Amino acid sequence: FQSDASEVFKKVQLSKIDRMWEYAQATSCRTNVILNYFGENRSEPCGHCDNCLNPPVGFDGTILAQKALSAVKRTNESVPVGLVVDILRGSYRREVTAAGYEQIKTFGAGRHTSKSHWLEYITQLINLGLLEIDYTDHSRLKLTALSKPVLFNGEKVTLTQPREWVDSSTKFVKKKSKRETFEDRLIEELTKLRKQIAQEDGIAPFNVFADSTLKEMARNKVCFRPEFFKLSGMSAYKFERYADRFLEKIREVMLQSDMKNLKGRTHLETLKLFNEGKSVSEIARHRDIGKSTIIGHLAILMDKEEEIDVQRILSMEDLEKITEAWSDLGQPTDFNQVFSRLDGLYDYAQIKIAVAWSKQR
């Protein structure tokens, strides 16, 4: 470690390098490595780091360890990691032959193990305390007090398999979010529906909708007719022929999901209950939200071209009185004027649904 800094400073920096190395090569819970570094000791696995989700697979690495330790010993602990690997693999590069290392017994003893795997195994041996890097001596590998029992007495060493050796069924895969999982399920259901429709019509599935359109439906949670018509690749023919069936499937999957914050879901829940014949008061109690919010949902649903029997909410006389005041005022978007004109007899939700009824009519 060549530097003009004080020995204390260099020792601190070397210690930090060691800890970084330990973290990068850790085969146990990485979250705990970080917590332990900052003094918060914990042994319970976090369950979400790569080592917890995909635990390393251990095996008897005693022979590999002995080969590596022997190479370090026979080079008089005078070479760095990369050169040890070249010796083990039987490389004739200049640095090896110039020092005569091709003559030692361990030369080529590990030729059937790849360079990347040897680097990983030696790193594990360092983490196990069987080897150490001497940063004060040009980063050369050194034996430790733990090396001798392995090298001469056959003490067992457990190593872990490199990641690419792990069976593909256990390979680490980033855990999907709930939203991603929902979208995958929705795409799967829409793909099944598309196949069914294609078989009924005697056409190829992509002639119903392209994969990209199905993904767009899932990504945007398209559950109302105006939104559906705006999908890429949509034509008037496809809209009239397929919209209702795809919207029905999308709504079904959305309402079955345990995700409560999906776009449009709260309006679909209100619509479902309203269509089942429940009153605004019953829906409000069932959903534990205010009556005005429920009426607001129904007004929005009308704007989205849903058929709503508004006379279950307001009489025809009330509807006409509200819409007449709204029209007389020039159909303002600010309902404060309508509220004032009608002397507060109707709340904003009632005004909103009466206006939606007028527009839909």
PDB file of N, CA, C and O in Angstrom, residues 200-245:
ATOM      1  N   GLU A 200     -63.305 -18.558 -32.369  1.00  0.00           N
ATOM      2  CA  GLU A 200     -64.710 -18.366 -32.740  1.00  0.00           C
ATOM      3  C   GLU A 200     -64.839 -17.715 -34.121  1.00  0.00           C
ATOM      4  O   GLU A 200     -65.715 -18.081 -34.910  1.00  0.00           O
ATOM      5  N   ASP A 201     -63.944 -16.755 -34.406  1.00  0.00           N
ATOM      6  CA  ASP A 201     -64.023 -16.007 -35.668  1.00  0.00           C
ATOM      7  C   ASP A 201     -63.216 -16.647 -36.787  1.00  0.00           C
ATOM      8  O   ASP A 201     -63.258 -16.189 -37.933  1.00  0.00           O
ATOM      9  N   GLY A 202     -62.436 -17.690 -36.443  1.00  0.00           N
ATOM     10  CA  GLY A 202     -61.632 -18.361 -37.447  1.00  0.00           C
ATOM     11  C   GLY A 202     -60.510 -17.501 -37.988  1.00  0.00           C
ATOM     12  O   GLY A 202     -60.192 -17.551 -39.183  1.00  0.00           O
ATOM     13  N   ILE A 203     -59.887 -16.724 -37.113  1.00  0.00           N
ATOM     14  CA  ILE A 203     -58.787 -15.849 -37.515  1.00  0.00           C
ATOM     15  C   ILE A 203     -57.603 -16.043 -36.580  1.00  0.00           C
ATOM     16  O   ILE A 203     -57.712 -16.697 -35.535  1.00  0.00           O
ATOM     17  N   ALA A 204     -56.463 -15.489 -36.956  1.00  0.00           N
ATOM     18  CA  ALA A 204     -55.270 -15.558 -36.093  1.00  0.00           C
ATOM     19  C   ALA A 204     -55.442 -14.625 -34.896  1.00  0.00           C
ATOM     20  O   ALA A 204     -56.060 -13.557 -35.030  1.00  0.00           O
ATOM     21  N   PRO A 205     -54.930 -14.988 -33.732  1.00  0.00           N
ATOM     22  CA  PRO A 205     -55.078 -14.142 -32.538  1.00  0.00           C
ATOM     23  C   PRO A 205     -54.613 -12.705 -32.744  1.00  0.00           C
ATOM     24  O   PRO A 205     -55.246 -11.770 -32.245  1.00  0.00           O
ATOM     25  N   PHE A 206     -53.499 -12.506 -33.491  1.00  0.00           N
ATOM     26  CA  PHE A 206     -52.992 -11.142 -33.645  1.00  0.00           C
ATOM     27  C   PHE A 206     -53.940 -10.273 -34.470  1.00  0.00           C
ATOM     28  O   PHE A 206     -53.839  -9.045 -34.459  1.00  0.00           O
ATOM     29  N   ASN A 207     -54.873 -10.922 -35.203  1.00  0.00           N
ATOM     30  CA  ASN A 207     -55.863 -10.144 -35.943  1.00  0.00           C
ATOM     31  C   ASN A 207     -56.967  -9.610 -35.047  1.00  0.00           C
ATOM     32  O   ASN A 207     -57.739  -8.722 -35.444  1.00  0.00           O
ATOM     33  N   VAL A 208     -57.060 -10.156 -33.845  1.00  0.00           N
ATOM     34  CA  VAL A 208     -57.979  -9.588 -32.848  1.00  0.00           C
ATOM     35  C   VAL A 208     -57.299  -8.366 -32.254  1.00  0.00           C
ATOM     36  O   VAL A 208     -57.747  -7.236 -32.439  1.00  0.00           O
ATOM     37  N   PHE A 209     -56.216  -8.591 -31.509  1.00  0.00           N
ATOM     38  CA  PHE A 209     -55.391  -7.498 -30.993  1.00  0.00           C
ATOM     39  C   PHE A 209     -53.950  -7.978 -30.942  1.00  0.00           C
ATOM     40  O   PHE A 209     -53.690  -9.155 -30.644  1.00  0.00           O
ATOM     41  N   ALA A 210     -53.018  -7.083 -31.194  1.00  0.00           N
ATOM     42  CA  ALA A 210     -51.599  -7.407 -31.088  1.00  0.00           C
ATOM     43  C   ALA A 210     -51.201  -7.554 -29.622  1.00  0.00           C
ATOM     44  O   ALA A 210     -51.885  -7.052 -28.728  1.00  0.00           O
ATOM     45  N   ASP A 211     -50.083  -8.259 -29.376  1.00  0.00           N
ATOM     46  CA  ASP A 211     -49.575  -8.396 -28.000  1.00  0.00           C
ATOM     47  C   ASP A 211     -49.367  -7.038 -27.357  1.00  0.00           C
ATOM     48  O   ASP A 211     -49.642  -6.850 -26.163  1.00  0.00           O
ATOM     49  N   SER A 212     -48.866  -6.084 -28.135  1.00  0.00           N
ATOM     50  CA  SER A 212     -48.591  -4.755 -27.588  1.00  0.00           C
ATOM     51  C   SER A 212     -49.870  -4.081 -27.097  1.00  0.00           C
ATOM     52  O   SER A 212     -49.849  -3.335 -26.101  1.00  0.00           O
ATOM     53  N   THR A 213     -50.982  -4.341 -27.763  1.00  0.00           N
ATOM     54  CA  THR A 213     -52.255  -3.752 -27.339  1.00  0.00           C
ATOM     55  C   THR A 213     -52.727  -4.381 -26.033  1.00  0.00           C
ATOM     56  O   THR A 213     -53.225  -3.679 -25.145  1.00  0.00           O
ATOM     57  N   LEU A 214     -52.550  -5.691 -25.900  1.00  0.00           N
ATOM     58  CA  LEU A 214     -52.918  -6.351 -24.639  1.00  0.00           C
ATOM     59  C   LEU A 214     -52.081  -5.813 -23.482  1.00  0.00           C
ATOM     60  O   LEU A 214     -52.591  -5.590 -22.385  1.00  0.00           O
ATOM     61  N   LYS A 215     -50.797  -5.609 -23.747  1.00  0.00           N
ATOM     62  CA  LYS A 215     -49.922  -5.062 -22.698  1.00  0.00           C
ATOM     63  C   LYS A 215     -50.332  -3.649 -22.330  1.00  0.00           C
ATOM     64  O   LYS A 215     -50.257  -3.253 -21.162  1.00  0.00           O
ATOM     65  N   GLU A 216     -50.764  -2.879 -23.315  1.00  0.00           N
ATOM     66  CA  GLU A 216     -51.219  -1.518 -23.058  1.00  0.00           C
ATOM     67  C   GLU A 216     -52.490  -1.527 -22.211  1.00  0.00           C
ATOM     68  O   GLU A 216     -52.649  -0.716 -21.304  1.00  0.00           O
ATOM     69  N   MET A 217     -53.386  -2.469 -22.485  1.00  0.00           N
ATOM     70  CA  MET A 217     -54.599  -2.615 -21.672  1.00  0.00           C
ATOM     71  C   MET A 217     -54.233  -2.878 -20.214  1.00  0.00           C
ATOM     72  O   MET A 217     -54.804  -2.278 -19.294  1.00  0.00           O
ATOM     73  N   ALA A 218     -53.285  -3.806 -20.025  1.00  0.00           N
ATOM     74  CA  ALA A 218     -52.891  -4.187 -18.665  1.00  0.00           C
ATOM     75  C   ALA A 218     -52.145  -3.065 -17.959  1.00  0.00           C
ATOM     76  O   ALA A 218     -52.380  -2.789 -16.782  1.00  0.00           O
ATOM     77  N   ARG A 219     -51.239  -2.426 -18.682  1.00  0.00           N
ATOM     78  CA  ARG A 219     -50.431  -1.366 -18.076  1.00  0.00           C
ATOM     79  C   ARG A 219     -51.289  -0.177 -17.640  1.00  0.00           C
ATOM     80  O   ARG A 219     -51.077   0.402 -16.569  1.00  0.00           O
ATOM     81  N   ASN A 220     -52.272   0.185 -18.488  1.00  0.00           N
ATOM     82  CA  ASN A 220     -53.100   1.363 -18.208  1.00  0.00           C
ATOM     83  C   ASN A 220     -54.392   1.041 -17.480  1.00  0.00           C
ATOM     84  O   ASN A 220     -55.190   1.939 -17.203  1.00  0.00           O
ATOM     85  N   LYS A 221     -54.613  -0.257 -17.156  1.00  0.00           N
ATOM     86  CA  LYS A 221     -55.835  -0.684 -16.447  1.00  0.00           C
ATOM     87  C   LYS A 221     -57.073  -0.130 -17.149  1.00  0.00           C
ATOM     88  O   LYS A 221     -57.928   0.506 -16.534  1.00  0.00           O
ATOM     89  N   VAL A 222     -57.171  -0.358 -18.447  1.00  0.00           N
ATOM     90  CA  VAL A 222     -58.258   0.181 -19.259  1.00  0.00           C
ATOM     91  C   VAL A 222     -59.553  -0.550 -18.918  1.00  0.00           C
ATOM     92  O   VAL A 222     -59.691  -1.739 -19.206  1.00  0.00           O
ATOM     93  N   CYS A 223     -60.490   0.139 -18.294  1.00  0.00           N
ATOM     94  CA  CYS A 223     -61.724  -0.537 -17.891  1.00  0.00           C
ATOM     95  C   CYS A 223     -62.989   0.233 -18.279  1.00  0.00           C
ATOM     96  O   CYS A 223     -64.083  -0.110 -17.828  1.00  0.00           O
ATOM     97  N   PHE A 224     -62.856   1.277 -19.121  1.00  0.00           N
ATOM     98  CA  PHE A 224     -64.030   2.033 -19.585  1.00  0.00           C
ATOM     99  C   PHE A 224     -63.931   2.263 -21.090  1.00  0.00           C
ATOM    100  O   PHE A 224     -62.839   2.314 -21.667  1.00  0.00           O
ATOM    101  N   ARG A 225     -65.059   2.413 -21.730  1.00  0.00           N
ATOM    102  CA  ARG A 225     -65.134   2.470 -23.186  1.00  0.00           C
ATOM    103  C   ARG A 225     -64.313   3.613 -23.810  1.00  0.00           C
ATOM    104  O   ARG A 225     -63.596   3.377 -24.796  1.00  0.00           O
ATOM    105  N   PRO A 226     -64.382   4.847 -23.303  1.00  0.00           N
ATOM    106  CA  PRO A 226     -63.588   5.917 -23.940  1.00  0.00           C
ATOM    107  C   PRO A 226     -62.094   5.618 -23.939  1.00  0.00           C
ATOM    108  O   PRO A 226     -61.389   5.920 -24.902  1.00  0.00           O
ATOM    109  N   GLU A 227     -61.602   5.025 -22.836  1.00  0.00           N
ATOM    110  CA  GLU A 227     -60.180   4.685 -22.747  1.00  0.00           C
ATOM    111  C   GLU A 227     -59.854   3.553 -23.717  1.00  0.00           C
ATOM    112  O   GLU A 227     -58.789   3.536 -24.342  1.00  0.00           O
ATOM    113  N   PHE A 228     -60.771   2.594 -23.826  1.00  0.00           N
ATOM    114  CA  PHE A 228     -60.546   1.446 -24.697  1.00  0.00           C
ATOM    115  C   PHE A 228     -60.435   1.882 -26.156  1.00  0.00           C
ATOM    116  O   PHE A 228     -59.615   1.374 -26.913  1.00  0.00           O
ATOM    117  N   PHE A 229     -61.255   2.848 -26.539  1.00  0.00           N
ATOM    118  CA  PHE A 229     -61.259   3.310 -27.929  1.00  0.00           C
ATOM    119  C   PHE A 229     -59.936   3.984 -28.301  1.00  0.00           C
ATOM    120  O   PHE A 229     -59.556   4.030 -29.473  1.00  0.00           O
ATOM    121  N   LYS A 230     -59.223   4.505 -27.292  1.00  0.00           N
ATOM    122  CA  LYS A 230     -57.978   5.228 -27.546  1.00  0.00           C
ATOM    123  C   LYS A 230     -56.757   4.310 -27.623  1.00  0.00           C
ATOM    124  O   LYS A 230     -55.647   4.785 -27.858  1.00  0.00           O
ATOM    125  N   LEU A 231     -56.944   3.014 -27.432  1.00  0.00           N
ATOM    126  CA  LEU A 231     -55.814   2.088 -27.473  1.00  0.00           C
ATOM    127  C   LEU A 231     -55.168   2.079 -28.856  1.00  0.00           C
ATOM    128  O   LEU A 231     -55.855   2.240 -29.872  1.00  0.00           O
ATOM    129  N   SER A 232     -53.864   1.853 -28.875  1.00  0.00           N
ATOM    130  CA  SER A 232     -53.166   1.778 -30.163  1.00  0.00           C
ATOM    131  C   SER A 232     -53.671   0.576 -30.953  1.00  0.00           C
ATOM    132  O   SER A 232     -53.950  -0.482 -30.380  1.00  0.00           O
ATOM    133  N   GLY A 233     -53.797   0.748 -32.260  1.00  0.00           N
ATOM    134  CA  GLY A 233     -54.268  -0.334 -33.112  1.00  0.00           C
ATOM    135  C   GLY A 233     -55.766  -0.542 -33.067  1.00  0.00           C
ATOM    136  O   GLY A 233     -56.275  -1.530 -33.608  1.00  0.00           O
ATOM    137  N   MET A 234     -56.500   0.382 -32.433  1.00  0.00           N
ATOM    138  CA  MET A 234     -57.942   0.234 -32.318  1.00  0.00           C
ATOM    139  C   MET A 234     -58.627   0.812 -33.551  1.00  0.00           C
ATOM    140  O   MET A 234     -58.256   1.880 -34.057  1.00  0.00           O
ATOM    141  N   SER A 235     -59.617   0.105 -34.032  1.00  0.00           N
ATOM    142  CA  SER A 235     -60.453   0.591 -35.132  1.00  0.00           C
ATOM    143  C   SER A 235     -61.895   0.573 -34.661  1.00  0.00           C
ATOM    144  O   SER A 235     -62.234  -0.058 -33.651  1.00  0.00           O
ATOM    145  N   ALA A 236     -62.776   1.270 -35.401  1.00  0.00           N
ATOM    146  CA  ALA A 236     -64.189   1.288 -35.036  1.00  0.00           C
ATOM    147  C   ALA A 236     -64.768  -0.121 -35.064  1.00  0.00           C
ATOM    148  O   ALA A 236     -65.575  -0.502 -34.208  1.00  0.00           O
ATOM    149  N   TYR A 237     -64.329  -0.919 -36.050  1.00  0.00           N
ATOM    150  CA  TYR A 237     -64.824  -2.297 -36.163  1.00  0.00           C
ATOM    151  C   TYR A 237     -64.422  -3.113 -34.939  1.00  0.00           C
ATOM    152  O   TYR A 237     -65.256  -3.807 -34.318  1.00  0.00           O
ATOM    153  N   LYS A 238     -63.129  -3.068 -34.572  1.00  0.00           N
ATOM    154  CA  LYS A 238     -62.652  -3.842 -33.427  1.00  0.00           C
ATOM    155  C   LYS A 238     -63.298  -3.357 -32.133  1.00  0.00           C
ATOM    156  O   LYS A 238     -63.613  -4.163 -31.242  1.00  0.00           O
ATOM    157  N   PHE A 239     -63.493  -2.058 -32.046  1.00  0.00           N
ATOM    158  CA  PHE A 239     -64.101  -1.505 -30.836  1.00  0.00           C
ATOM    159  C   PHE A 239     -65.516  -2.051 -30.660  1.00  0.00           C
ATOM    160  O   PHE A 239     -65.882  -2.529 -29.575  1.00  0.00           O
ATOM    161  N   GLU A 240     -66.312  -1.980 -31.691  1.00  0.00           N
ATOM    162  CA  GLU A 240     -67.693  -2.441 -31.602  1.00  0.00           C
ATOM    163  C   GLU A 240     -67.779  -3.949 -31.396  1.00  0.00           C
ATOM    164  O   GLU A 240     -68.650  -4.449 -30.699  1.00  0.00           O
ATOM    165  N   ARG A 241     -66.839  -4.692 -31.981  1.00  0.00           N
ATOM    166  CA  ARG A 241     -66.909  -6.144 -31.936  1.00  0.00           C
ATOM    167  C   ARG A 241     -66.329  -6.727 -30.641  1.00  0.00           C
ATOM    168  O   ARG A 241     -66.843  -7.731 -30.128  1.00  0.00           O
ATOM    169  N   TYR A 242     -65.260  -6.103 -30.114  1.00  0.00           N
ATOM    170  CA  TYR A 242     -64.531  -6.739 -29.014  1.00  0.00           C
ATOM    171  C   TYR A 242     -64.530  -5.968 -27.691  1.00  0.00           C
ATOM    172  O   TYR A 242     -64.214  -6.553 -26.654  1.00  0.00           O
ATOM    173  N   ALA A 243     -64.872  -4.700 -27.699  1.00  0.00           N
ATOM    174  CA  ALA A 243     -64.694  -3.869 -26.503  1.00  0.00           C
ATOM    175  C   ALA A 243     -65.404  -4.441 -25.281  1.00  0.00           C
ATOM    176  O   ALA A 243     -64.801  -4.568 -24.207  1.00  0.00           O
ATOM    177  N   ASP A 244     -66.667  -4.784 -25.413  1.00  0.00           N
ATOM    178  CA  ASP A 244     -67.441  -5.215 -24.241  1.00  0.00           C
ATOM    179  C   ASP A 244     -66.863  -6.463 -23.594  1.00  0.00           C
ATOM    180  O   ASP A 244     -66.788  -6.561 -22.367  1.00  0.00           O
ATOM    181  N   ARG A 245     -66.405  -7.418 -24.412  1.00  0.00           N
ATOM    182  CA  ARG A 245     -65.883  -8.658 -23.841  1.00  0.00           C
ATOM    183  C   ARG A 245     -64.544  -8.446 -23.151  1.00  0.00           C
ATOM    184  O   ARG A 245     -64.281  -9.021 -22.088  1.00  0.00           O
TER     185      ARG A 245
END
